[in-house]
Coordinates of C-alpha atoms in Angstrom, one line a residue:
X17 CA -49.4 -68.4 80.3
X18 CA -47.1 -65.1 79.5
X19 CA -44.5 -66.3 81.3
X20 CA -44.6 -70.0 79.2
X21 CA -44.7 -67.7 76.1
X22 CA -41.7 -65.4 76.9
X23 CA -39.4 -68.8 77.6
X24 CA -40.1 -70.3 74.2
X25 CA -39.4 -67.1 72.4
X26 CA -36.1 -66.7 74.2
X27 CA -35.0 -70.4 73.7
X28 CA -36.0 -69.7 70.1
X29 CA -33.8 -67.0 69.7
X30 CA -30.9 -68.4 71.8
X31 CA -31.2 -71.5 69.3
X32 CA -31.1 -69.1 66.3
X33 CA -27.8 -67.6 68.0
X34 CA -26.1 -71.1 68.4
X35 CA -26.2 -72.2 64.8
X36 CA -23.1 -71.5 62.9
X37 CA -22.7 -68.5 60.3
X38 CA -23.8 -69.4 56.6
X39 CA -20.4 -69.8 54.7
X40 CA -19.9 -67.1 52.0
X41 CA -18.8 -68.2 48.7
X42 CA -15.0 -68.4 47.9
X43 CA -13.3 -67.6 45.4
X44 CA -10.8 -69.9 43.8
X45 CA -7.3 -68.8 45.4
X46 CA -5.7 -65.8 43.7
X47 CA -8.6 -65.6 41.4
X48 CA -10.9 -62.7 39.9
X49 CA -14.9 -64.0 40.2
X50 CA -16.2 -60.7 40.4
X51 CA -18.8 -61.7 37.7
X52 CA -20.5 -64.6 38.3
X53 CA -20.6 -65.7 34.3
X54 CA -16.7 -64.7 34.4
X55 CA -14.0 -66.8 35.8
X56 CA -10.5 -65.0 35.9
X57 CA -7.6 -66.3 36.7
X58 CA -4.6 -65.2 34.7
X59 CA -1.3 -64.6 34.8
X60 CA -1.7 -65.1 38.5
X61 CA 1.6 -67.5 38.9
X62 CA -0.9 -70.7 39.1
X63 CA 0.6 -74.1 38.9
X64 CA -2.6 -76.3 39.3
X65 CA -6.0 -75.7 37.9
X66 CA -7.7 -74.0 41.1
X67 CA -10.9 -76.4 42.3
X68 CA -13.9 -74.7 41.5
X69 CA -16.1 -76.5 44.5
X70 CA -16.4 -73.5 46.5
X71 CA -18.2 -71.6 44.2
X72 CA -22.2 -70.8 44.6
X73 CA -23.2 -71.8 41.3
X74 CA -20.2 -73.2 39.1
X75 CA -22.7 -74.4 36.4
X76 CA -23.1 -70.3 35.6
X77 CA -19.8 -70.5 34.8
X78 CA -19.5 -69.2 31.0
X79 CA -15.9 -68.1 30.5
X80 CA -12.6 -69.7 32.0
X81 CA -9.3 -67.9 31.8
X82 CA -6.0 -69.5 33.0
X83 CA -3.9 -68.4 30.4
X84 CA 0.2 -67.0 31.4
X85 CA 0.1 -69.5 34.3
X86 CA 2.8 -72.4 34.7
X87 CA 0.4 -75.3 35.1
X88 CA 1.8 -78.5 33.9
X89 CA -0.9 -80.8 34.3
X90 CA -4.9 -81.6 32.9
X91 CA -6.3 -84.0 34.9
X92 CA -9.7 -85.4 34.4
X93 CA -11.8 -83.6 37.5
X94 CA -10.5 -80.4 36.9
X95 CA -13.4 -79.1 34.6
X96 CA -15.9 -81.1 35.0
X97 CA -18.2 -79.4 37.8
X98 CA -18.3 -76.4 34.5
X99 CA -21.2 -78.0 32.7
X100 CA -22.1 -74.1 31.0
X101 CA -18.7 -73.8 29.7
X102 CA -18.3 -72.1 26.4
X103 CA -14.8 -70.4 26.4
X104 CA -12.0 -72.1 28.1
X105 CA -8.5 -70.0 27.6
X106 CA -5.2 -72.3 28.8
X107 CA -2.8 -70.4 26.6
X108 CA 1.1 -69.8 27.6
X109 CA 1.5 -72.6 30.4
X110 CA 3.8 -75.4 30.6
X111 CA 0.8 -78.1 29.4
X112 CA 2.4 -81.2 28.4
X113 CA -0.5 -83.2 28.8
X114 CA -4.4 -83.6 28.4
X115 CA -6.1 -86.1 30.3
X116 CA -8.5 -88.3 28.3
X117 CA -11.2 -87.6 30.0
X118 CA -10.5 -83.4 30.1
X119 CA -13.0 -82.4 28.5
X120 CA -15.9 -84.8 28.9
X121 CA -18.5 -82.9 30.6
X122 CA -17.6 -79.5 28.7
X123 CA -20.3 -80.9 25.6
X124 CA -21.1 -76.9 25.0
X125 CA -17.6 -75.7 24.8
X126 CA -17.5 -73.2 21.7
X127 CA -13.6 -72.1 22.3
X128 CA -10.8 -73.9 23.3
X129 CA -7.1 -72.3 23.3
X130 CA -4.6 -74.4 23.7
X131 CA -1.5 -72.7 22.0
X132 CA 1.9 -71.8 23.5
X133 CA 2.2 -74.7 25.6
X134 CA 4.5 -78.0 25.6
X135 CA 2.0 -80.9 24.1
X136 CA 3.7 -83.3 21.8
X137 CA 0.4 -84.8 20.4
X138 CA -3.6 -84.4 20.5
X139 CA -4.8 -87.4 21.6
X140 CA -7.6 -89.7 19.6
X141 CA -11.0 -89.3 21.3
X142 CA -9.4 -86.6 23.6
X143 CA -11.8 -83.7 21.9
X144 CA -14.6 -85.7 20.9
X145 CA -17.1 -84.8 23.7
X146 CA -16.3 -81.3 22.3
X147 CA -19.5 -81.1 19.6
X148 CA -20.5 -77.5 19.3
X149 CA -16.9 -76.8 19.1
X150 CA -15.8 -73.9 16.9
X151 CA -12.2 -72.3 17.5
X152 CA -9.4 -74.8 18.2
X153 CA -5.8 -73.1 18.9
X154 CA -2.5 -75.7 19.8
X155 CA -0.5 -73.4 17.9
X156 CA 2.8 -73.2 19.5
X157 CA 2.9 -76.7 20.9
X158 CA 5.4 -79.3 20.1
X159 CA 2.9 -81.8 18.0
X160 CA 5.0 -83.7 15.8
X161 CA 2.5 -86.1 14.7
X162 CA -1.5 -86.0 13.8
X163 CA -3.7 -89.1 13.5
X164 CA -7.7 -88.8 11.9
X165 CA -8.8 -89.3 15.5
X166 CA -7.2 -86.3 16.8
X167 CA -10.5 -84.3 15.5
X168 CA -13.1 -86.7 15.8
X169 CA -16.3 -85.5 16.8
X170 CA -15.6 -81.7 15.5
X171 CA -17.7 -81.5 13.1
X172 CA -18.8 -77.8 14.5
X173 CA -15.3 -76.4 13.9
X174 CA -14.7 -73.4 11.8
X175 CA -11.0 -72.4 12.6
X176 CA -8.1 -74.2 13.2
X177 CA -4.3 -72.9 14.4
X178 CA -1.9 -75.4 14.1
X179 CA 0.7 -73.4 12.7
X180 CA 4.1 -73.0 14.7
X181 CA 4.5 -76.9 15.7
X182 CA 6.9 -79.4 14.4
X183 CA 4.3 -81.4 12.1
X184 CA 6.8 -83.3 9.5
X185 CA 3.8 -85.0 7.4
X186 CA -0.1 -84.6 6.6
X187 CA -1.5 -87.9 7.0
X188 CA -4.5 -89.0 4.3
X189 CA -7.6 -87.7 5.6
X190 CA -6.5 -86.4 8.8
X191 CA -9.0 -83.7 8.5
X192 CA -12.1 -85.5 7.6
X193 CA -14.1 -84.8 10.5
X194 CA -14.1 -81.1 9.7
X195 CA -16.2 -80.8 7.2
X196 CA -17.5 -77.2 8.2
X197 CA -13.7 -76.3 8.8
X198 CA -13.2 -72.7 7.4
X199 CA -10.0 -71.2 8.4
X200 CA -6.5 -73.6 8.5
X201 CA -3.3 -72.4 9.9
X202 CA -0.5 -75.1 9.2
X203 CA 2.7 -72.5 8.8
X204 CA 5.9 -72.7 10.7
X205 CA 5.9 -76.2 10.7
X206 CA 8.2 -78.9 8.9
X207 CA 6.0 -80.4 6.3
X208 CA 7.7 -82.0 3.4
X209 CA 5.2 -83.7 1.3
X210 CA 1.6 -83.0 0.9
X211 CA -0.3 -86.5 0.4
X212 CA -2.6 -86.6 -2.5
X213 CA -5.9 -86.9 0.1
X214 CA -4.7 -85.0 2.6
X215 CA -7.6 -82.4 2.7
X216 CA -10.1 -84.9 1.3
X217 CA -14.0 -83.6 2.8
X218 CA -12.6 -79.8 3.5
X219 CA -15.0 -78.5 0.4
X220 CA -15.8 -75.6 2.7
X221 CA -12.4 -74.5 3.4
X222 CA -11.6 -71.1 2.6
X223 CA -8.3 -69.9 3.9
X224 CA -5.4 -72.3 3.9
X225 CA -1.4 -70.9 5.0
X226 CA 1.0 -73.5 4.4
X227 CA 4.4 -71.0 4.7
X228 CA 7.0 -71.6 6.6
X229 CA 7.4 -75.1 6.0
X230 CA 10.0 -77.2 4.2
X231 CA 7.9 -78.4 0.8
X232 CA 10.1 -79.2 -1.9
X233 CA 10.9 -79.9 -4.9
X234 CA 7.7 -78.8 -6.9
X235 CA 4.1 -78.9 -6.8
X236 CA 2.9 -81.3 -9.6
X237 CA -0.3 -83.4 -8.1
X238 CA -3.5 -80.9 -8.9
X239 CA -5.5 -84.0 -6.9
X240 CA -3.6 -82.6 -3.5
X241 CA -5.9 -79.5 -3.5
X242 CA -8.9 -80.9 -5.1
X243 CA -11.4 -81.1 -2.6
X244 CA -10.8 -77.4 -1.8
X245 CA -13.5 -75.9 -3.8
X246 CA -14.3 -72.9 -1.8
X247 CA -10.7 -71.6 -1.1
X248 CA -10.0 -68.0 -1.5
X249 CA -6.9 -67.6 0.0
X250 CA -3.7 -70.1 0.0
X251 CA -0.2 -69.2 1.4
X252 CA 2.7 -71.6 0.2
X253 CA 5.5 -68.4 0.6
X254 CA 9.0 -69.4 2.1
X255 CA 8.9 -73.2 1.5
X256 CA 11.8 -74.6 -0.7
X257 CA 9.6 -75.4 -4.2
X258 CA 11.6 -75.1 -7.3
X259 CA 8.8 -76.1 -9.9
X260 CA 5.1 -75.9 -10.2
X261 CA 3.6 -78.4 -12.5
X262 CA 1.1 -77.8 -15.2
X263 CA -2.6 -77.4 -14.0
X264 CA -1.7 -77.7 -10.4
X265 CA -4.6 -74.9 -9.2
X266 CA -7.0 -76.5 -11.6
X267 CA -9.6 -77.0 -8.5
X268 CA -9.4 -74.0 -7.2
X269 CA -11.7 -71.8 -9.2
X270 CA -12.8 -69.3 -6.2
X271 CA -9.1 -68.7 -5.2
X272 CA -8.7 -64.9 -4.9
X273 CA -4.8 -65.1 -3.3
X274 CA -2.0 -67.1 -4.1
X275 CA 1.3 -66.0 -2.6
X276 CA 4.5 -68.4 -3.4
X277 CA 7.0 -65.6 -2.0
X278 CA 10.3 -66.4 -0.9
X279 CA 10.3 -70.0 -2.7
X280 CA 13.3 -71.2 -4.9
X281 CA 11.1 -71.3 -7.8
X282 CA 13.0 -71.6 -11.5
X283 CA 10.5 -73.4 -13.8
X284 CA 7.0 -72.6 -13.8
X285 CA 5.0 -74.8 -16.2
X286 CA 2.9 -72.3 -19.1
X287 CA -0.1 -74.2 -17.5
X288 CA 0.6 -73.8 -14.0
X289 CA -2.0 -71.1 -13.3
X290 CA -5.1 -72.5 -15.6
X291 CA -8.1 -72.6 -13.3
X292 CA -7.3 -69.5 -11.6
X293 CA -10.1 -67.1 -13.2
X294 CA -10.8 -65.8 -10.5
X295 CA -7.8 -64.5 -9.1
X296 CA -7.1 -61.0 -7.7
X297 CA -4.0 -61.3 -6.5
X298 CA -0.5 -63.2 -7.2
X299 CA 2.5 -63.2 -5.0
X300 CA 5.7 -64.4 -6.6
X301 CA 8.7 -62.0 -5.3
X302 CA 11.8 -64.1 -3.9
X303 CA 11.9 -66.5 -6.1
X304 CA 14.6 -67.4 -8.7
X305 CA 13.1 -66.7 -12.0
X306 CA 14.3 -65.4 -15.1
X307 CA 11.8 -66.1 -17.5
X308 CA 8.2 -66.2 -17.5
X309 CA 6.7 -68.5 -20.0
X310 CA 4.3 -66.2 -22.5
X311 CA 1.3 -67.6 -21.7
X312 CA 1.4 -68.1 -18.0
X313 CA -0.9 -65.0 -16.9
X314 CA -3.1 -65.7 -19.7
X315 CA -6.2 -67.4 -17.6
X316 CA -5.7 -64.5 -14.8
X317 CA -8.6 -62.5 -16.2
X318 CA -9.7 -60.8 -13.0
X319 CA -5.9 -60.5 -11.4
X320 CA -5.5 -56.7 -9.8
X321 CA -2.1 -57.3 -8.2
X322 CA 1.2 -59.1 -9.3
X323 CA 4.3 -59.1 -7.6
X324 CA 7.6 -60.3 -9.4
X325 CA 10.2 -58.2 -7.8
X326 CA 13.4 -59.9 -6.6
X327 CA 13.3 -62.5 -8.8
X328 CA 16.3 -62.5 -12.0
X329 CA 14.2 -61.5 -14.5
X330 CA 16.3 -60.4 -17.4
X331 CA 13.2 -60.0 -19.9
X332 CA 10.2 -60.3 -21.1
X333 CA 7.8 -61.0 -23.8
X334 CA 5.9 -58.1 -24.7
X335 CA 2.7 -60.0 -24.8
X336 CA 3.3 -61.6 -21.1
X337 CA 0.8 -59.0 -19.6
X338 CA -1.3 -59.2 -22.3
X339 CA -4.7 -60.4 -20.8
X340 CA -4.4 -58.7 -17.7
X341 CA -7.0 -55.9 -18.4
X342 CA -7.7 -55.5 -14.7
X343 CA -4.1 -55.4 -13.6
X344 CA -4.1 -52.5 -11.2
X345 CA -0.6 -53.0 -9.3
X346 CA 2.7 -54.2 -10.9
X347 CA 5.9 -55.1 -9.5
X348 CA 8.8 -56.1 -11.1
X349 CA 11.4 -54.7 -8.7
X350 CA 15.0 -55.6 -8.1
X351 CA 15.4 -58.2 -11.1
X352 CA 18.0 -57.6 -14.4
X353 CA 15.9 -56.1 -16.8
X354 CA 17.6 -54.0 -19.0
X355 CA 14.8 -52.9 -21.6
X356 CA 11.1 -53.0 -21.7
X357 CA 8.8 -52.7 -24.8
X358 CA 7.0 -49.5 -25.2
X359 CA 3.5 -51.6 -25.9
X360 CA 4.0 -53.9 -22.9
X361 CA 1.4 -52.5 -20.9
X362 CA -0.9 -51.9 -22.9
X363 CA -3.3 -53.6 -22.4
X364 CA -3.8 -53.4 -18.8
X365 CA -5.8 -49.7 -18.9
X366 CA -6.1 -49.9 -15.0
X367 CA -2.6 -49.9 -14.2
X368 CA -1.5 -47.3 -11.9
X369 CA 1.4 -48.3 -9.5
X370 CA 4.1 -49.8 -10.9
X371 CA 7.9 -50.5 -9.6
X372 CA 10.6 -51.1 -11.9
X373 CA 13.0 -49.6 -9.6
X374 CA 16.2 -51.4 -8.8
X375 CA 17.3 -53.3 -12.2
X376 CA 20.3 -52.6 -14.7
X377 CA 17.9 -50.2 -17.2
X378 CA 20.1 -49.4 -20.3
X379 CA 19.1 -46.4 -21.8
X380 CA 19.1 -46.2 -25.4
X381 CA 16.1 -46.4 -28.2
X382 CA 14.6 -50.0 -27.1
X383 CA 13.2 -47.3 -23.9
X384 CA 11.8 -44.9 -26.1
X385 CA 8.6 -46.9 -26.3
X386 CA 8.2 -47.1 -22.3
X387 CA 9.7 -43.7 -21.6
X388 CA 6.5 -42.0 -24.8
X389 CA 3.5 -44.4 -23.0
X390 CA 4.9 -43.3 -18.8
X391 CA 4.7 -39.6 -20.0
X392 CA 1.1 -40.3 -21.6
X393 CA 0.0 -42.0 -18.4
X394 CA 0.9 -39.6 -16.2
X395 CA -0.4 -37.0 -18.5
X396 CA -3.1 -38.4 -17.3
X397 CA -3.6 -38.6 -14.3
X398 CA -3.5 -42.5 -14.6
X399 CA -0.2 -43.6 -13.0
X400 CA 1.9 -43.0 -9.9
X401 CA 5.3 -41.8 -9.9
X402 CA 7.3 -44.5 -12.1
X403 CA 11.4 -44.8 -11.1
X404 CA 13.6 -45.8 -14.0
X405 CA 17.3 -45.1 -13.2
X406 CA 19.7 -45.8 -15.8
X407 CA 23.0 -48.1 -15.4
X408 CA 23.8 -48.1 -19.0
X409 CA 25.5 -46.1 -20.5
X410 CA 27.9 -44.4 -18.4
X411 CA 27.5 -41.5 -19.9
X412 CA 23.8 -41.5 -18.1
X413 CA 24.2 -43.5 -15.1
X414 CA 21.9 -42.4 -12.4
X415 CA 19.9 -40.7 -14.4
X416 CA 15.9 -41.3 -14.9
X417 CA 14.5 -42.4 -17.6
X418 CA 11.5 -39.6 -17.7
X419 CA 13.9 -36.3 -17.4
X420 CA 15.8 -37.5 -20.5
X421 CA 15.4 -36.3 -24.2
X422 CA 14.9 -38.9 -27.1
X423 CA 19.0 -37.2 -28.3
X424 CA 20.2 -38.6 -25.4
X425 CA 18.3 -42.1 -26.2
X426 CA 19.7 -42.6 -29.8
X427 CA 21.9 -44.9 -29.2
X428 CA 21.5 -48.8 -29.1
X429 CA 20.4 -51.4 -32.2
X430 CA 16.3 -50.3 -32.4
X431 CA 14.1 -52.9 -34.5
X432 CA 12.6 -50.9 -37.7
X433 CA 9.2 -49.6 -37.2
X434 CA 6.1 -52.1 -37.7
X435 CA 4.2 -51.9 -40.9
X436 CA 1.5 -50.2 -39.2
X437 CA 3.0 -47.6 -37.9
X438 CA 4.6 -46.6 -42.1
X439 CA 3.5 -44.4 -44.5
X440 CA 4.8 -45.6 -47.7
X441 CA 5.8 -43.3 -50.8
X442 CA 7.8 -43.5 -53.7
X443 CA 10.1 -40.0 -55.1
X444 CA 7.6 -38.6 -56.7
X445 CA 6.1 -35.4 -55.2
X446 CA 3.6 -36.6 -53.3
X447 CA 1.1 -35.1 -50.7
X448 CA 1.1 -35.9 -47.2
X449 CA -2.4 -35.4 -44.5
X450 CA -1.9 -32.5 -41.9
X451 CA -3.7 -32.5 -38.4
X452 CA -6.5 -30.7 -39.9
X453 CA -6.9 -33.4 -42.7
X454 CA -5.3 -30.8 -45.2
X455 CA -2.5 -31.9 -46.9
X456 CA 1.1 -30.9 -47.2
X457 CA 3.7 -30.8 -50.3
X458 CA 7.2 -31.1 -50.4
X459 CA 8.9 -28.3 -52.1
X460 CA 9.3 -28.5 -55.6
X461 CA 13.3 -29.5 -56.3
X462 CA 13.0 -31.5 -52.9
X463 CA 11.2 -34.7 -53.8
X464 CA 13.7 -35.9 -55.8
X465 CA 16.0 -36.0 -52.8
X466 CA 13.2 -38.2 -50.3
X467 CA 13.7 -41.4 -49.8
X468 CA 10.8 -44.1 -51.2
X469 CA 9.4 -44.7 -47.5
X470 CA 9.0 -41.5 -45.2
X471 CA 7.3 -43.1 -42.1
X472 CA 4.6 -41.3 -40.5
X473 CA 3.3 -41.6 -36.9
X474 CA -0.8 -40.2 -36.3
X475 CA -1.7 -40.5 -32.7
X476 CA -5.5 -40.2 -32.2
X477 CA -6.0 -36.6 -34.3
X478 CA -2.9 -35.3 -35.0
X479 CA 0.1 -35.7 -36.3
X480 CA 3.3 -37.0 -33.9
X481 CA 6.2 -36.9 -37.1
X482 CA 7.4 -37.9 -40.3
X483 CA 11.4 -39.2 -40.7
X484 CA 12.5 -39.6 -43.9
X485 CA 16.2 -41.9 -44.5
X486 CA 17.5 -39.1 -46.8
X487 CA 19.0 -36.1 -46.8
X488 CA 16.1 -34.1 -46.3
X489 CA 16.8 -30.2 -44.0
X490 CA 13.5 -28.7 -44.0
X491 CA 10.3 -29.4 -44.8
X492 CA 7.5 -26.4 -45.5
X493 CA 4.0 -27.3 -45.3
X494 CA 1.5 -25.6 -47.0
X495 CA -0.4 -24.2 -43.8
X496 CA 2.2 -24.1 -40.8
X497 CA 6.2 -24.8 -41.3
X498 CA 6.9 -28.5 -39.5
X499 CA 10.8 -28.3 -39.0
X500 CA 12.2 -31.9 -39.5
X501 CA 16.2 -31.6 -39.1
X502 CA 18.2 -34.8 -40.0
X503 CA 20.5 -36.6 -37.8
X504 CA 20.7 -39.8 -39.1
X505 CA 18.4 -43.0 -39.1
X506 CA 16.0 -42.8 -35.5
X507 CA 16.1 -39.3 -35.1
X508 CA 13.0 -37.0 -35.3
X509 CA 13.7 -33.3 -35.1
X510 CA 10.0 -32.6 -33.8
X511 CA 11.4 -34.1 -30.6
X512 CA 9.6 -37.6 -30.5
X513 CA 11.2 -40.5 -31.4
X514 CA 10.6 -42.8 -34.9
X515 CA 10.7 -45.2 -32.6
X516 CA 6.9 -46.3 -33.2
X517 CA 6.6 -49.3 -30.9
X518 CA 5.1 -47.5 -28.4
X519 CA 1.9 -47.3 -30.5
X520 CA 1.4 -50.5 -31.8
X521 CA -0.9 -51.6 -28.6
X522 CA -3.6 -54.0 -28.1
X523 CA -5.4 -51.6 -26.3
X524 CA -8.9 -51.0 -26.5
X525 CA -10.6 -48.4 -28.3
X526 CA -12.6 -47.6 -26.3
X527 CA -12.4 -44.4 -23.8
X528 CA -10.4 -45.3 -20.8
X529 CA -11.1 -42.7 -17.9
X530 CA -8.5 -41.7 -15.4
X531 CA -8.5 -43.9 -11.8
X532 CA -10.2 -42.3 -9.1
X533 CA -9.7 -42.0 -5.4
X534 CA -11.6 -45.0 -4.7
X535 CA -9.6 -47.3 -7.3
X536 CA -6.9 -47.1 -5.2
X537 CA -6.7 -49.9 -3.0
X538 CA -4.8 -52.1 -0.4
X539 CA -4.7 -55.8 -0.9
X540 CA -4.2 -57.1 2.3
X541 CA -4.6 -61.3 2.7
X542 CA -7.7 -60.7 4.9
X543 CA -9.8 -58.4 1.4
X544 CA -10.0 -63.0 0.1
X545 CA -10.2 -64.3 3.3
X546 CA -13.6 -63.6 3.8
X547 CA -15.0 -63.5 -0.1
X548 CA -15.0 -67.4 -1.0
X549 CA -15.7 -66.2 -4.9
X550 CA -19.2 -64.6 -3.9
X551 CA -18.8 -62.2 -5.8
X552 CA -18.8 -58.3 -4.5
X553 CA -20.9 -57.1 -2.2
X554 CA -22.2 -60.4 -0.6
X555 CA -23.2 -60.6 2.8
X556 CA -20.8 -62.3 5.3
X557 CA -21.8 -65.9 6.2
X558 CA -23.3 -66.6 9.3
X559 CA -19.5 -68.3 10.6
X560 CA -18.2 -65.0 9.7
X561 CA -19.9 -62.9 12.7
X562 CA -18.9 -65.4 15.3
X563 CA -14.9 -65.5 14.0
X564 CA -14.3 -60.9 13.6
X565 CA -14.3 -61.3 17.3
X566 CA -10.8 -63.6 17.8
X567 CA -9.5 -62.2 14.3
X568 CA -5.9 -62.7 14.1

């Protein structure tokens, strides 16, 4: 009986030693599977999609990378044992075509990247088993053409890249299916023409960059962007646009940045920007204007930041700023102004960078006004460094503006003071208020010799100068001498101009306190992307949490 035993317990084991080794899984040639959830394979000089069969479990498989490879070629099987899928990374190969049925069993994909390769068109119905979809790159491809079923069945998607093709036209409607669609990148392409419906159902949109294209002549159709009623933030900078039509950003009313940069823009209609209440931020430098229409800025209540410099600006109203009582940042650089009213800016009491560097400044009287309200801004507190270099007159080319004396600033044809800013008298002797609300007499012998209207300037409590078109030499008050020497008409021998137009502002009465620290700020595109109009403050959507991890 022990001897029976001790045979079947050796053939046991001598069977157990016959059968062949249990195969260990294998990892795709030159890939990385070190995690299971983790398939790595780029930049590994690939030229087919590796097959995936040898794997344990491919169905684990949450992340595929193949991207710097040079693989040619989708075909239909080469995915489709990765059920799990929800990142799939074939950036920088040599793709020229997708296969149908690619992506037919990847129905949980969330990210797709597709850019930097060679395709020439999305198919229709080629991403449609692609539901839960949310980040679509084909940036960098050679798409020349879209059609409305190139996004079919993406009604998940959040962000699109498209930008960098050779798309000539916008078909209508072409992105219908996206109605959650957040985020579109359509720049460095060769769109011409924007079709009146060719964002039709994109109401959630927010960020739309159109640069880099070839649109031209003008923008005149306000129905082209009026489906867009959540946009923030919309990039038409270095197209070929000449004109902008009246009302064309009528829709718009949560846009927070519009940059038309490095356009060929001459005409801009004195309606072109009515809608925009909400905007923060307006980018027109490049361009080829040399007149701004008064009321143009007028509906930009909340604007912080406007750029006009390099444009051919030769001058400007001084009620063009005039509703812009959040303007924080001003550039007018590099145009042909020559003079600026003193009162321009005054009514934008947050203002505290501005550039005027780089135009032809002539510096005579009509810069008193500017040169008297820089030196009470800085005084301040409330303004950064301002350069004003002077090209006229030779005598004072080179020189700033702010290190020269109102002597050296007589000369030039000056408009007479505004009525509010006279004091009028007639020969007789006649008493005139002090600082301290006392009054002053002329000397007796003297008033025969003033002239009928002395103009006085008062500035807040006390008194800035009296000029008198006469030939008046001194003038003794009755509590402290005030020394007025005469020079001729636009002189004041207290050293501040009779130039009063400096004073005559629309600003309010109220107390305006210096900026601190924490005004000053950036105002980078991304400070809109993300706002939609909310308001400040706001929580970030739920879309936003999932897209700050493949920010730009």
């Amino acid at each position: 009986m022990e001897a029976a035993r001790a045979v079947r317990f050796l053939l046991v084991v001598c069977s157990c030693l016959a059968l062949p080794p249990r195969a260990k899984p294998v990892c795709p040639e030159r890939c990385d599977c070190q995690h299971p959830q983790h398939l790595l394979c780029t930049n590994r000089g690939l030229r087919v999609v590796p097959k995936t069969s040898s794997l344990p479990s491919p169905h684990d498989v949450l992340t595929y990378s193949l991207g710097g490879n040079f693989i040619t070629n989708i075909t239909a099987f080469d995915f489709h044992r990765l059920g799990q899928l929800r990142r799939l990374d074939l950036q920088y190969n040599q793709i020229r075509s997708l296969h149908p049925k690619t992506f037919e069993k990847l129905s949980r994909l969330e990210e797709l990247y597709l850019g930097n390769n060679l395709l020439q068109a999305l198919a229709p119905g080629t991403l449609a088993p692609l539901r839960k979809l949310r980040i679509l790159y084909a940036n960098g491809n050679e798409i020349g053409r879209l059609s409305r079923g190139s996004f079919e069945g993406l009604e998940s998607l959040v962000k699109l890249r498209l930008d960098g093709n050779a798309l000539g036209a916008l078909p209508d409607a072409v992105f219908a299916p996206l109605s959650n669609l957040l985020y579109l990148h359509l720049e460095s392409n060769r769109i011409r023409f924007l079709g009146k419906n060719a964002f039709a159902q994109l109401g959630k949109l927010r960020f739309l960059n159109l640069s880099a294209n070839e649109l031209q002549p003008s923008l005149r159709h306000a129905a082209t962007f009026a489906p867009l009623r959540s946009l923030s933030t919309l990039i038409l900078s270095a197209n070929s646009l000449q004109h902008l039509g009246p009302r064309v950003f009528q829709h718009l009313p949560r846009l927070g940045l519009l940059s038309l940069r490095g356009n060929q823009l001459t005409h801009l209609a004195p309606e072109a920007f009515w809608g925009l209440e909400a905007l923060r931020e307006l980018r027109l430098e490049g361009n080829r204007l040399s007149q701004l229409p008064t009321a143009l800025l007028e509906p930009l209540h909340s604007l912080e930041a406007l750029d006009l410099s390099g444009n051919e600006l030769s001058a400007l109203h001084p009620a063009t700023f005039g509703h812009l009582g959040r303007l924080r940042e001003l550039s007018l650089r590099n145009n042909a102004l020559s003079a600026l009213s003193g009162d321009i800016f005054a009514a934008s009491p947050a203002l505290y960078r501005l550039d005027l560097d780089g135009n032809g400044w002539t510096c005579d009287c009509r810069l008193r006004g500017l040169k008297r309200w820089m030196g009470d801004w800085h005084s301040q507190g409330r303004l950064l460094t301002v350069f004003v270099q002077c090209r006229h007159p030779p005598a004072l080319r080179g020189k700033y503006l702010d290190y020269l004396d109102d002597q050296q600033l007589q000369n030039g044809s000056c408009a007479d003071p505004l009525p509010s800013a006279s004091l009028t008298a007639d020969r007789r002797r006649r008493p005139l208020p002090t600082a301290a609300g006392e009054e002053m007499t002329p000397p007796a012998g003297l008033a025969e010799e003033l002239p009928p209207q002395p103009q006085l300037q008062q500035q807040g409590g006390f008194l800035a100068g009296v000029a008198w078109d006469g030939a008046a030499r001194e003038l003794v008050g009755n509590r402290s001498a005030l020394r007025l020497s005469w020079r001729g008409p636009g002189f004041m021998g207290t050293g501040v101009s009779a130039d009063f137009s400096g004073f005559q502002s629309h600003r309010p009465r109220t107390t305006v306190c210096a900026l601190s620290e924490a005004d000053l700020i950036e105002f980078p595109c991304d400070r809109f992307m993300d706002n939609a109009g909310g308001g400040a403050g706001g929580s970030l959507r739920r879309e936003d949490h999932l897209l700050q991890r493949f920010a730009d």
